[in-house]
Short mmCIF file of C-alpha atoms in Angstrom, two decimals:
data_model
loop_
_atom_site.label_atom_id
_atom_site.label_comp_id
_atom_site.label_asym_id
_atom_site.label_seq_id
_atom_site.Cartn_x
_atom_site.Cartn_y
_atom_site.Cartn_z
CA UNK A 189 -32.48 16.52 -20.63
CA UNK A 190 -31.12 13.87 -22.96
CA UNK A 191 -28.40 11.43 -22.05
CA UNK A 192 -27.01 8.25 -21.27
CA UNK A 193 -27.91 6.30 -18.15
CA UNK A 194 -25.65 3.56 -16.56
CA UNK A 195 -26.65 1.60 -13.52
CA UNK A 196 -25.79 0.62 -10.93
CA UNK A 197 -22.75 3.01 -10.31
CA UNK A 198 -20.88 0.38 -8.20
CA UNK A 199 -21.56 -3.63 -8.62
CA UNK A 200 -19.97 -6.22 -6.65
CA UNK A 201 -20.03 -9.86 -8.01
CA UNK A 202 -18.98 -12.98 -6.64
CA UNK A 203 -16.84 -15.45 -8.72
CA UNK A 204 -18.81 -17.62 -10.86
CA UNK A 205 -21.76 -15.27 -11.32
CA UNK A 206 -23.11 -13.69 -14.44
CA UNK A 207 -23.92 -9.89 -13.85
CA UNK A 208 -25.82 -7.76 -16.25
CA UNK A 209 -24.94 -3.93 -16.39
CA UNK A 210 -27.73 -1.73 -17.67
CA UNK A 211 -27.20 1.13 -20.22
CA UNK A 212 -30.39 3.27 -21.24
CA UNK A 213 -30.42 6.35 -23.93
CA UNK A 214 -32.76 8.90 -24.81
CA UNK A 215 -30.78 10.68 -27.35
CA UNK A 216 -32.51 8.81 -30.12
CA UNK A 217 -29.14 7.45 -31.05
CA UNK A 218 -28.94 4.47 -33.37
CA UNK A 219 -25.49 3.09 -32.42
CA UNK A 220 -24.56 2.08 -28.82
CA UNK A 221 -21.23 0.73 -27.53
CA UNK A 222 -19.59 -0.83 -24.49
CA UNK A 223 -15.90 -0.23 -23.45
CA UNK A 224 -13.99 -1.69 -20.63
CA UNK A 225 -11.32 0.67 -19.15
CA UNK A 226 -8.40 -0.66 -17.13
CA UNK A 227 -5.59 1.63 -15.69
CA UNK A 228 -2.91 2.38 -18.53
CA UNK A 229 -4.89 0.43 -21.27
CA UNK A 230 -7.41 3.09 -22.16
CA UNK A 231 -10.85 2.18 -23.60
CA UNK A 232 -11.20 -1.20 -25.14
CA UNK A 233 -14.29 -1.87 -27.20
CA UNK A 234 -16.37 -4.90 -26.06
CA UNK A 235 -19.40 -4.91 -28.35
CA UNK A 236 -21.19 -2.22 -30.63
CA UNK A 237 -24.47 -2.17 -32.15
CA UNK A 238 -25.30 0.05 -35.17
CA UNK A 239 -29.21 -0.96 -35.24
CA UNK A 240 -31.76 -2.79 -33.24
CA UNK A 241 -31.39 -6.49 -33.18
CA UNK A 242 -27.84 -6.63 -34.50
CA UNK A 243 -24.40 -6.15 -32.85
CA UNK A 244 -20.78 -6.62 -33.52
CA UNK A 245 -17.88 -8.01 -31.36
CA UNK A 246 -15.25 -5.27 -30.60
CA UNK A 247 -11.71 -6.22 -29.54
CA UNK A 248 -12.33 -8.08 -26.17
CA UNK A 249 -15.74 -9.76 -26.58
CA UNK A 250 -14.83 -12.97 -24.94
CA UNK A 251 -16.82 -13.66 -21.76
CA UNK A 252 -19.28 -10.85 -22.56
CA UNK A 253 -22.78 -10.84 -24.15
CA UNK A 254 -25.17 -8.01 -25.39
CA UNK A 255 -28.64 -7.92 -26.59
CA UNK A 256 -30.26 -4.76 -28.41
CA UNK A 257 -33.94 -5.54 -28.31
CA UNK A 258 -34.71 -1.80 -28.24
CA UNK A 259 -33.32 1.29 -29.70
CA UNK A 260 -32.81 2.87 -26.09
CA UNK A 261 -31.43 -0.13 -24.17
CA UNK A 262 -28.05 -1.96 -24.77
CA UNK A 263 -27.44 -4.29 -21.58
CA UNK A 264 -23.92 -6.06 -21.10
CA UNK A 265 -23.67 -9.46 -19.32
CA UNK A 266 -20.40 -10.20 -17.85
CA UNK A 267 -20.51 -13.95 -17.82
CA UNK A 268 -18.38 -16.30 -15.54
CA UNK A 269 -16.08 -17.15 -18.51
CA UNK A 270 -14.62 -13.43 -18.36
CA UNK A 271 -11.39 -14.34 -16.45
CA UNK A 272 -10.74 -10.74 -14.95
CA UNK A 273 -13.97 -8.83 -14.98
CA UNK A 274 -13.11 -6.19 -12.46
CA UNK A 275 -12.99 -2.87 -14.43
CA UNK A 276 -14.67 0.35 -15.03
CA UNK A 277 -17.42 -0.14 -17.89
CA UNK A 278 -18.60 2.67 -20.22
CA UNK A 279 -21.49 2.73 -22.32
CA UNK A 280 -21.65 5.26 -25.24
CA UNK A 281 -24.02 5.90 -28.04
CA UNK A 282 -23.75 7.98 -31.33
CA UNK A 283 -26.14 8.88 -34.33
CA UNK A 284 -25.57 7.21 -37.37
CA UNK A 285 -25.30 10.15 -39.88
CA UNK A 286 -21.70 9.54 -40.56
CA UNK A 287 -18.85 8.26 -38.54
CA UNK A 288 -17.40 11.79 -37.59
CA UNK A 289 -20.57 11.98 -35.03
CA UNK A 290 -19.78 12.69 -31.45
CA UNK A 291 -19.89 9.80 -28.90
CA UNK A 292 -22.02 10.34 -25.56
CA UNK A 293 -20.97 8.60 -22.66
CA UNK A 294 -22.60 7.27 -19.77
CA UNK A 295 -21.05 7.99 -16.16
CA UNK A 296 -19.77 4.35 -15.76
CA UNK A 297 -20.09 1.20 -13.57
CA UNK A 298 -17.35 -0.02 -11.48
CA UNK A 299 -17.40 -3.85 -11.25
CA UNK A 300 -15.58 -5.44 -8.51
CA UNK A 301 -15.39 -9.41 -8.28
CA UNK A 302 -15.24 -10.38 -4.62
CA UNK B 78 -8.29 -2.08 -38.36
CA UNK B 79 -7.88 1.22 -37.01
CA UNK B 80 -5.52 2.07 -34.04
CA UNK B 81 -4.31 4.97 -31.75
CA UNK B 82 -1.07 5.47 -29.99
CA UNK B 83 -0.72 8.01 -27.29
CA UNK B 84 3.11 7.96 -26.42
CA UNK B 85 2.94 9.80 -23.25
CA UNK B 86 1.26 8.25 -20.41
CA UNK B 87 1.76 10.82 -17.85
CA UNK B 88 2.53 14.71 -18.37
CA UNK B 89 3.25 17.11 -15.55
CA UNK B 90 2.78 20.73 -16.48
CA UNK B 91 3.01 23.93 -14.26
CA UNK B 92 -0.09 25.99 -14.30
CA UNK B 93 0.04 28.67 -16.99
CA UNK B 94 2.08 26.71 -19.19
CA UNK B 95 1.66 25.36 -22.55
CA UNK B 96 0.51 21.86 -23.05
CA UNK B 97 0.99 19.29 -26.05
CA UNK B 98 -0.59 15.93 -25.96
CA UNK B 99 0.45 13.60 -28.79
CA UNK B 100 -1.59 11.20 -30.78
CA UNK B 101 -0.71 9.24 -33.68
CA UNK B 102 -3.32 6.96 -35.58
CA UNK B 103 -3.46 4.19 -38.16
CA UNK B 104 -6.08 4.03 -40.57
CA UNK B 105 -6.43 2.97 -44.34
CA UNK B 106 -8.77 5.80 -45.22
CA UNK B 107 -10.02 9.18 -44.16
CA UNK B 108 -9.69 9.21 -40.59
CA UNK B 109 -12.38 10.76 -38.23
CA UNK B 110 -10.53 11.98 -35.00
CA UNK B 111 -11.27 13.03 -31.62
CA UNK B 112 -10.34 14.12 -28.30
CA UNK B 113 -11.95 13.25 -25.16
CA UNK B 114 -11.26 14.18 -21.64
CA UNK B 115 -12.32 12.32 -18.39
CA UNK B 116 -12.39 13.26 -14.85
CA UNK B 117 -11.76 10.54 -12.06
CA UNK B 118 -14.61 8.11 -12.17
CA UNK B 119 -16.28 9.86 -14.71
CA UNK B 120 -17.51 9.38 -18.17
CA UNK B 121 -15.75 10.89 -21.24
CA UNK B 122 -16.41 14.71 -22.64
CA UNK B 123 -15.62 15.62 -26.25
CA UNK B 124 -13.25 18.31 -26.52
CA UNK B 125 -12.95 18.47 -30.39
CA UNK B 126 -13.15 16.52 -33.43
CA UNK B 127 -11.83 16.47 -37.17
CA UNK B 128 -13.32 14.99 -40.35
CA UNK B 129 -12.34 17.20 -43.12
CA UNK B 130 -11.78 20.87 -44.01
CA UNK B 131 -9.07 22.97 -41.92
CA UNK B 132 -6.46 21.00 -40.39
CA UNK B 133 -6.39 23.24 -37.09
CA UNK B 134 -9.42 22.42 -35.13
CA UNK B 135 -10.66 24.53 -32.17
CA UNK B 136 -12.63 22.97 -29.16
CA UNK B 137 -14.03 23.45 -26.06
CA UNK B 138 -11.97 25.09 -22.87
CA UNK B 139 -9.42 26.64 -24.90
CA UNK B 140 -7.94 23.63 -26.62
CA UNK B 141 -7.09 23.19 -30.19
CA UNK B 142 -5.64 20.14 -32.32
CA UNK B 143 -3.85 19.91 -35.59
CA UNK B 144 -4.37 17.17 -37.95
CA UNK B 145 -1.07 16.25 -40.12
CA UNK B 146 -1.76 13.71 -42.58
CA UNK B 147 1.65 13.23 -43.52
CA UNK B 148 2.93 12.59 -39.94
CA UNK B 149 -0.62 10.41 -39.12
CA UNK B 150 -0.70 12.91 -36.03
CA UNK B 151 -3.67 14.77 -34.31
CA UNK B 152 -1.88 16.47 -31.43
CA UNK B 153 -3.89 18.37 -28.82
CA UNK B 154 -2.77 21.78 -27.59
CA UNK B 155 -3.52 24.60 -24.94
CA UNK B 156 -1.62 27.55 -24.41
CA UNK B 157 -2.18 28.25 -21.04
CA UNK B 158 -3.03 25.34 -18.54
CA UNK B 159 -5.38 25.87 -15.63
CA UNK B 160 -5.58 23.72 -12.54
CA UNK B 161 -9.09 22.43 -13.68
CA UNK B 162 -7.17 20.77 -16.87
CA UNK B 163 -5.74 18.06 -14.78
CA UNK B 164 -7.46 14.95 -15.87
CA UNK B 165 -7.14 11.96 -18.40
CA UNK B 166 -6.83 12.56 -22.16
CA UNK B 167 -8.06 10.36 -24.95
CA UNK B 168 -7.33 10.38 -28.54
CA UNK B 169 -9.83 8.29 -30.82
CA UNK B 170 -10.38 7.22 -34.30
CA UNK B 171 -13.68 6.38 -35.83
CA UNK B 172 -14.15 4.23 -38.79
CA UNK B 173 -16.89 4.16 -41.59
CA UNK B 174 -18.54 0.91 -39.82
CA UNK B 175 -18.90 3.42 -36.83
CA UNK B 176 -16.36 1.27 -34.79
CA UNK B 177 -14.67 3.77 -32.52
CA UNK B 178 -11.03 3.06 -31.15
CA UNK B 179 -9.46 4.63 -28.45
CA UNK B 180 -5.83 5.25 -27.39
CA UNK B 181 -4.27 4.35 -24.01
CA UNK B 182 -4.80 7.79 -22.54
CA UNK B 183 -2.45 10.50 -21.00
CA UNK B 184 -2.74 11.64 -17.51
CA UNK B 185 -2.15 15.41 -17.12
CA UNK B 186 -1.08 16.80 -13.76
CA UNK B 187 -1.03 20.36 -13.08
CA UNK B 188 1.42 21.81 -10.35
CA UNK B 189 0.89 25.17 -9.00
#
């Protein structure tokens, strides 16, 4: 079945460490997204990519980095510069036939800084 | 830049009663509007979407939403709520550059 796979489901990081969250899709979608979810703040866009080897900053990109070397993959690195990285992270993808296309979401990664 | 406001943080409704969740958007061009539902610790599932045509849109699980351009609103409704509808609901607006922006969400609690 087609879908989006995020791994790991739970991730613990020590302060000062970088950590990479994986997102893979087999839907043949061109666009991929990373969101951060905190209680009461909804989903805030970190980065998005419309095509391979290109990506744009979202609303809260500081302290994060991404790459898009393959269509299927859009990993997110949470760097030590991110002041408060503990959150639930969601990856999504869409077709690019028009902005009215549905976004498909992964099951999320819960990152905790210890 | 587009934005979405969901004025209600939390709504409690009795099982069998009607439900309406409010959504107001801000976008300079024709909006592409969505409602998603999220169960605890899970990803989001699309309930319905609007981009043109009939302003009353039917979705899955018995939900519907009405687009009102004059009020910049896209409110979600369900005539009779089931206990399984307890979840968090998000309104979203899409732009021509494929940037998708979400509201803060409304948590729905269903009481027996």
